[in-house]
Amino acid sequence: MTSPSQNPETPTGPATPADAPGELQLLRRALHRRPELGLHLPHTQRAVLSALEGLPLEITTGKALSSVTAVLRGGRPGPAVLLRADMDALPVREDTGLPYASEVDGLMHACGHDLHTAGLVGAARLLAARREELAGDVVFMFQPGEEGHDGARLMIEEGVLDAAGARVVAAYGVHVFSTVLPSGTFATRAGTLLAACDAVDVTVTGRGGHGSMPHLTRDPVVAACEMVTAVQTRIAREIDVQDPAVVTVGVIAAGTARNVVPDTARFEATVRTYSEAARAQVETLVRRTVHGIAAAHDVSARVDWTPQYPATVNPPEQASFALKTAGELFGPGRVFEVPRPVSGSEDFSLVLQEVPGAFLAVGATAPGADPATAAVNHSAQAVFDDSVLDDQAALLAALATRALEERAA
Ligand code: NI
């Protein structure tokens, strides 16, 4: 593990804990104190607008969500590229003890989207300062509602990909991690980086009655329990281990009293897959298993399958471009190729379905913490090292600059 502060090639060395926080860190910590949930982030939107004030940007805000889209016109002719940050927090009660911990009870920037927001502001400042050299335009996409609220889809529908006047030719985004990756490292891979995510809700309807006389009922609880375990078995028997799937039932609910057979039972599951083939196969398998078991129990079942986010896929040439750019900026000791896809998911995948580009992971494990054991993203104890922000901004700016340069006439 190379310590970022020891790397002589670091253009803007991450601050040591003794240093006063930089401007981007201050912005990030202000956002951290005021987390907001979902598609409507009025405070965050105001903070972004005020942080961008004075920059030569064409700014529009969203209609269906409190997004910010900013366009920087380069001094030279050329196409447009897009840089994206998500901005929303999670319904988690913060338990970090940080001096700038959340001041909103029950909400926390537990996935580091506050760093994404501040980092993209940093990139906008860097690029605005060298606007004359830019061979085209840059679209900055500040997106609410990544955490299951479909924010990227809404911004695409409201035209973010065409905000500069023509469809962007490439798009880049990053995600910070409070664990696994040492602070100040950057990583991605060619092909599938993150899983697809779908939601399944199953409602089983039987006929309720007295718990002592189950023969007079049609018990939905027993049927639902069998469905939950049978789905796991079917996955193990039907899905190729080289193209795996995860189905996790996180909610199961039924009944009001121990001696009453209820009329209904229900469960909710999340599904993760890495290919469209496996995704379709799991849907078929879940529907068939649930309905088959319902028939065996003489109950009825309803399966609601809600597609959420597709897999995040980096075209190979875009992944190599991103790794090469990061390697040139920070030195090879701080840049890694991710060996296998990761089972998290992300709605930047929707942008990458429309235009080529790359999504990268940024290591932000807290100073002094062991990347192997530090609290994971979404945990109430997750701590992110925001001294990575200057480098994160520099990387985004470099990706935009070089992507435009490569296409310059
Ligand atoms: Ni996230």
XYZ file of C-alpha atoms and ligand atoms in Angstrom:
410
model
C 0.000 0.000 0.000
C 1.468 3.320 -1.059
C 0.763 6.156 1.278
C -0.655 9.007 -0.831
C 1.312 11.621 1.107
C 4.585 9.809 0.307
C 4.012 9.728 -3.428
C 6.305 12.245 -5.135
C 4.072 12.370 -8.228
C 1.076 13.638 -6.293
C 0.208 16.995 -7.863
C -1.917 18.134 -4.958
C -0.987 16.107 -1.909
C -3.869 15.134 0.360
C -3.928 17.175 3.536
C -2.486 15.547 6.634
C -4.803 15.486 9.669
C -2.846 18.391 11.171
C -3.607 20.637 8.177
C -6.510 23.035 8.225
C -9.338 21.730 6.012
C -9.306 23.082 2.469
C -12.186 24.815 0.713
C -13.644 21.625 -0.716
C -13.414 19.911 2.663
C -15.250 22.821 4.285
C -17.973 22.624 1.639
C -18.245 18.855 2.106
C -18.485 19.173 5.884
C -21.198 21.822 5.593
C -23.148 19.430 3.324
C -22.482 16.610 5.778
C -24.153 18.537 8.609
C -27.324 18.996 6.542
C -28.121 15.711 4.773
C -31.278 15.532 2.662
C -33.140 12.549 1.289
C -34.499 11.615 -2.126
C -35.289 13.851 -5.067
C -35.807 17.133 -3.240
C -32.659 18.548 -1.686
C -33.345 22.291 -1.438
C -30.553 23.078 1.018
C -27.991 21.055 -0.943
C -29.101 22.651 -4.199
C -28.667 26.135 -2.701
C -25.223 25.191 -1.371
C -24.141 23.977 -4.832
C -25.517 27.068 -6.581
C -23.712 29.327 -4.168
C -20.451 27.334 -4.481
C -20.637 27.743 -8.281
C -21.384 31.460 -8.101
C -19.014 33.619 -10.117
C -17.915 30.783 -12.408
C -18.613 31.219 -16.151
C -21.340 28.550 -16.206
C -24.767 28.247 -17.825
C -26.859 26.891 -14.982
C -30.311 25.297 -15.014
C -32.170 23.539 -12.223
C -34.479 20.543 -12.440
C -38.264 20.473 -12.510
C -39.105 17.025 -11.122
C -36.113 17.088 -8.783
C -33.742 19.640 -7.247
C -30.913 18.947 -9.659
C -28.314 21.418 -10.900
C -26.983 21.243 -14.456
C -24.095 23.546 -15.315
C -22.465 23.961 -18.723
C -18.950 25.314 -19.151
C -18.165 26.489 -22.698
C -14.597 25.723 -23.710
C -12.458 28.291 -25.531
C -11.916 25.932 -28.480
C -14.536 24.209 -30.600
C -15.355 20.600 -29.838
C -17.965 18.227 -28.459
C -19.241 18.085 -24.870
C -18.450 15.645 -22.074
C -20.304 15.125 -18.811
C -19.130 14.840 -15.192
C -21.593 13.635 -12.589
C -22.037 13.723 -8.811
C -24.952 12.360 -6.804
C -25.988 14.454 -3.790
C -28.512 12.593 -1.627
C -28.132 11.081 1.847
C -29.625 8.027 3.577
C -32.160 7.395 6.352
C -29.403 6.410 8.796
C -28.839 7.855 12.289
C -25.191 8.944 12.315
C -22.987 7.367 14.954
C -19.499 8.628 14.083
C -18.909 11.254 16.774
C -17.375 13.532 14.110
C -17.329 17.254 14.915
C -19.269 17.900 11.698
C -21.694 14.979 12.136
C -25.243 15.205 10.802
C -27.447 17.725 12.568
C -30.591 16.163 11.089
C -31.885 13.342 13.253
C -32.211 10.088 11.343
C -30.418 11.253 8.186
C -26.763 10.836 7.286
C -24.423 11.178 4.334
C -23.484 7.542 4.944
C -22.581 6.837 1.302
C -20.231 9.794 0.820
C -22.370 11.648 -1.727
C -21.385 14.842 0.113
C -17.831 14.190 -1.113
C -19.108 13.591 -4.649
C -20.907 16.949 -4.596
C -17.936 18.894 -3.234
C -15.543 17.094 -5.597
C -17.597 18.058 -8.633
C -17.667 21.684 -7.482
C -13.855 21.408 -7.294
C -13.707 20.044 -10.839
C -15.914 22.892 -12.086
C -13.557 25.428 -10.505
C -10.449 23.773 -11.990
C -11.974 23.543 -15.465
C -13.376 27.083 -15.373
C -9.861 28.334 -14.586
C -8.533 26.713 -17.764
C -11.610 27.246 -19.897
C -9.725 28.841 -22.804
C -7.707 25.655 -23.383
C -10.718 23.325 -23.363
C -11.486 21.737 -26.746
C -15.237 21.673 -26.177
C -17.812 21.967 -23.405
C -18.288 20.296 -20.038
C -21.676 19.468 -18.512
C -21.735 19.181 -14.708
C -24.554 16.928 -13.493
C -25.433 17.426 -9.813
C -27.989 14.685 -9.211
C -30.435 14.095 -6.349
C -32.099 10.768 -5.655
C -29.457 8.140 -6.387
C -30.408 5.976 -3.397
C -33.311 4.203 -5.091
C -35.193 7.325 -6.249
C -34.300 7.161 -9.958
C -32.674 10.610 -9.996
C -30.439 9.868 -12.987
C -33.407 8.740 -15.091
C -35.276 11.948 -14.287
C -32.270 14.123 -15.152
C -31.832 12.238 -18.437
C -35.541 12.787 -19.181
C -35.082 16.486 -18.434
C -32.267 16.638 -20.977
C -29.008 16.636 -18.999
C -27.199 14.642 -21.705
C -28.038 17.342 -24.275
C -27.595 20.337 -21.962
C -24.676 21.710 -24.010
C -26.777 21.703 -27.195
C -25.704 18.291 -28.504
C -25.494 14.860 -26.913
C -22.371 14.519 -24.726
C -19.793 12.152 -26.210
C -18.524 10.755 -22.893
C -19.481 10.736 -19.215
C -17.479 10.163 -16.027
C -18.348 9.754 -12.373
C -16.757 8.525 -9.156
C -17.824 6.900 -5.912
C -15.942 7.156 -2.613
C -15.529 4.154 -0.308
C -15.000 4.277 3.444
C -13.482 0.803 3.381
C -11.545 -1.709 1.221
C -9.520 0.888 -0.713
C -6.764 2.843 1.066
C -7.366 6.571 1.098
C -6.225 8.386 -2.017
C -6.378 5.353 -4.308
C -8.438 5.095 -7.486
C -9.830 1.952 -9.089
C -12.079 0.711 -11.855
C -12.359 -2.144 -14.337
C -13.283 -2.826 -17.926
C -16.752 -4.285 -18.383
C -19.216 -4.730 -15.553
C -18.153 -2.815 -12.428
C -21.399 -2.831 -10.421
C -24.438 -5.084 -10.355
C -27.942 -4.513 -11.635
C -30.531 -4.089 -8.910
C -34.218 -5.008 -8.973
C -36.948 -5.031 -6.310
C -39.411 -7.885 -5.804
C -42.533 -7.700 -3.654
C -44.550 -10.867 -3.130
C -47.986 -10.975 -1.521
C -49.461 -14.372 -0.672
C -53.202 -14.525 -0.076
C -54.800 -17.528 1.626
C -57.735 -17.869 3.963
C -57.321 -16.960 7.622
C -58.752 -18.740 10.627
C -58.047 -20.330 14.021
C -54.468 -21.394 14.665
C -55.692 -24.607 16.260
C -57.596 -25.644 13.124
C -55.256 -25.043 10.176
C -57.165 -27.577 8.072
C -59.975 -25.019 7.853
C -57.595 -22.343 6.562
C -55.210 -21.832 3.650
C -52.090 -20.707 5.493
C -50.145 -17.998 3.626
C -47.331 -17.966 6.228
C -46.173 -21.521 5.509
C -46.402 -20.891 1.772
C -44.386 -17.632 2.003
C -41.661 -19.312 4.079
C -41.374 -22.089 1.530
C -41.108 -19.533 -1.284
C -38.264 -17.696 0.465
C -36.139 -20.822 0.855
C -37.132 -22.327 -2.506
C -35.956 -19.225 -4.380
C -32.481 -19.674 -2.836
C -32.395 -23.307 -3.935
C -33.614 -22.538 -7.442
C -30.882 -19.902 -7.840
C -28.238 -22.410 -6.782
C -29.559 -24.956 -9.316
C -30.426 -22.725 -12.293
C -28.053 -19.769 -12.364
C -24.558 -20.165 -13.842
C -22.019 -19.664 -11.039
C -19.888 -17.714 -13.535
C -22.723 -15.201 -14.011
C -24.103 -15.141 -10.489
C -27.189 -13.696 -8.838
C -28.129 -12.723 -5.303
C -31.695 -12.630 -4.001
C -31.958 -11.368 -0.436
C -35.304 -11.215 1.353
C -34.961 -8.274 3.713
C -38.603 -7.994 4.789
C -41.080 -10.729 5.679
C -44.319 -9.873 7.420
C -47.580 -11.563 8.367
C -50.016 -11.974 11.165
C -51.187 -10.279 14.346
C -51.413 -13.047 16.957
C -49.836 -16.480 17.539
C -53.149 -18.297 17.373
C -54.519 -16.641 14.252
C -53.773 -17.784 10.720
C -53.685 -14.516 8.777
C -55.257 -13.937 5.379
C -52.035 -12.668 3.823
C -48.270 -12.775 4.133
C -45.757 -10.760 2.186
C -42.035 -10.444 1.611
C -39.696 -8.011 -0.109
C -36.420 -8.902 -1.766
C -33.547 -7.208 -3.554
C -32.028 -8.902 -6.596
C -28.466 -8.336 -7.869
C -27.161 -9.631 -11.178
C -24.301 -8.754 -13.531
C -25.822 -9.417 -16.940
C -29.153 -8.784 -18.620
C -29.383 -12.545 -19.300
C -29.094 -13.464 -15.613
C -31.429 -10.614 -14.699
C -34.189 -11.940 -16.979
C -33.551 -15.509 -15.855
C -33.935 -14.613 -12.150
C -37.221 -12.847 -12.819
C -38.614 -15.913 -14.608
C -37.317 -18.204 -11.868
C -38.822 -16.143 -9.037
C -42.222 -15.891 -10.719
C -42.325 -19.606 -11.544
C -41.217 -20.693 -8.057
C -43.660 -18.410 -6.243
C -46.649 -19.355 -8.392
C -45.763 -23.058 -8.294
C -45.585 -23.096 -4.498
C -48.772 -21.029 -4.260
C -50.561 -23.644 -6.375
C -49.257 -26.445 -4.173
C -50.635 -24.660 -1.079
C -53.929 -23.676 -2.720
C -53.240 -19.997 -2.059
C -52.748 -17.175 -4.556
C -49.654 -15.054 -4.993
C -48.871 -11.775 -6.622
C -45.333 -10.919 -7.728
C -44.456 -7.266 -8.317
C -41.093 -6.995 -10.055
C -39.719 -3.448 -10.205
C -36.595 -2.924 -12.309
C -34.317 -0.496 -10.488
C -30.817 0.114 -11.854
C -29.045 -1.797 -14.627
C -25.463 -3.022 -14.240
C -22.776 -0.316 -14.429
C -20.638 -1.236 -17.420
C -17.438 0.539 -18.457
C -16.556 0.023 -22.122
C -12.981 -1.416 -22.105
C -11.419 1.534 -23.956
C -13.039 3.969 -21.503
C -11.824 1.978 -18.488
C -8.241 1.996 -19.847
C -8.484 5.717 -20.580
C -9.633 6.376 -16.994
C -6.958 4.133 -15.437
C -4.245 5.693 -17.629
C -5.356 9.214 -16.737
C -5.434 8.401 -12.999
C -2.051 6.637 -13.241
C -0.457 9.652 -14.921
C -1.872 12.014 -12.310
C -1.195 10.034 -9.160
C 1.382 7.378 -10.000
C 0.814 3.653 -10.488
C 0.937 2.883 -6.730
C -2.372 4.660 -6.243
C -4.305 3.208 -9.159
C -5.760 -0.293 -9.309
C -7.792 -2.433 -11.613
C -10.780 -3.908 -9.728
C -10.471 -7.697 -10.195
C -14.175 -8.584 -10.054
C -17.496 -6.780 -10.299
C -18.879 -5.446 -7.029
C -22.457 -6.298 -5.975
C -23.479 -2.730 -5.131
C -25.428 -0.816 -7.769
C -25.633 2.734 -9.016
C -27.857 4.756 -11.329
C -24.917 6.297 -13.202
C -25.411 3.011 -15.091
C -28.333 4.701 -16.874
C -25.995 7.426 -18.169
C -23.530 4.754 -19.323
C -26.345 3.014 -21.212
C -26.733 6.220 -23.256
C -23.138 7.375 -23.744
C -19.698 5.785 -23.342
C -17.756 6.615 -20.220
C -16.372 5.258 -16.982
C -17.217 5.053 -13.319
C -14.378 4.910 -10.802
C -14.004 4.068 -7.139
C -12.092 6.456 -4.888
C -10.548 5.092 -1.683
C -11.478 7.307 1.258
C -10.842 5.065 4.264
C -10.504 7.257 7.363
C -6.984 8.126 8.506
C -5.745 5.486 10.929
C -8.488 2.993 10.012
C -7.726 -0.388 8.462
C -9.299 -0.619 4.974
C -10.045 -4.296 5.686
C -12.190 -3.582 8.743
C -13.338 0.069 8.517
C -17.104 0.661 8.631
C -18.637 0.177 5.199
C -20.652 2.718 3.134
C -24.269 2.970 4.417
C -23.144 2.137 7.976
C -23.965 4.607 10.772
C -20.245 4.485 11.624
C -18.934 5.086 8.095
C -16.235 7.779 8.047
C -14.846 9.150 4.776
C -11.441 10.806 4.487
C -12.238 14.081 2.742
C -8.559 14.918 2.213
C -9.039 13.012 -1.083
C -11.243 15.813 -2.443
C -8.567 17.832 -4.225
C -7.334 14.737 -6.045
C -10.879 13.592 -6.780
C -11.600 16.991 -8.371
C -8.282 16.923 -10.272
C -9.104 13.484 -11.680
C -12.566 14.519 -12.902
C -11.115 17.668 -14.469
C -8.357 15.651 -16.168
C -10.828 13.087 -17.523
C -12.928 15.864 -19.067
C -9.941 17.789 -20.447
C -8.305 14.720 -21.987
C -11.536 13.242 -23.339
C -12.106 16.527 -25.203
C -8.474 16.760 -26.293
C -8.579 13.231 -27.756
C -11.495 14.274 -29.952
C -10.060 17.675 -30.942
C -9.815 18.228 -34.670
Ni -23.645 5.814 -3.069
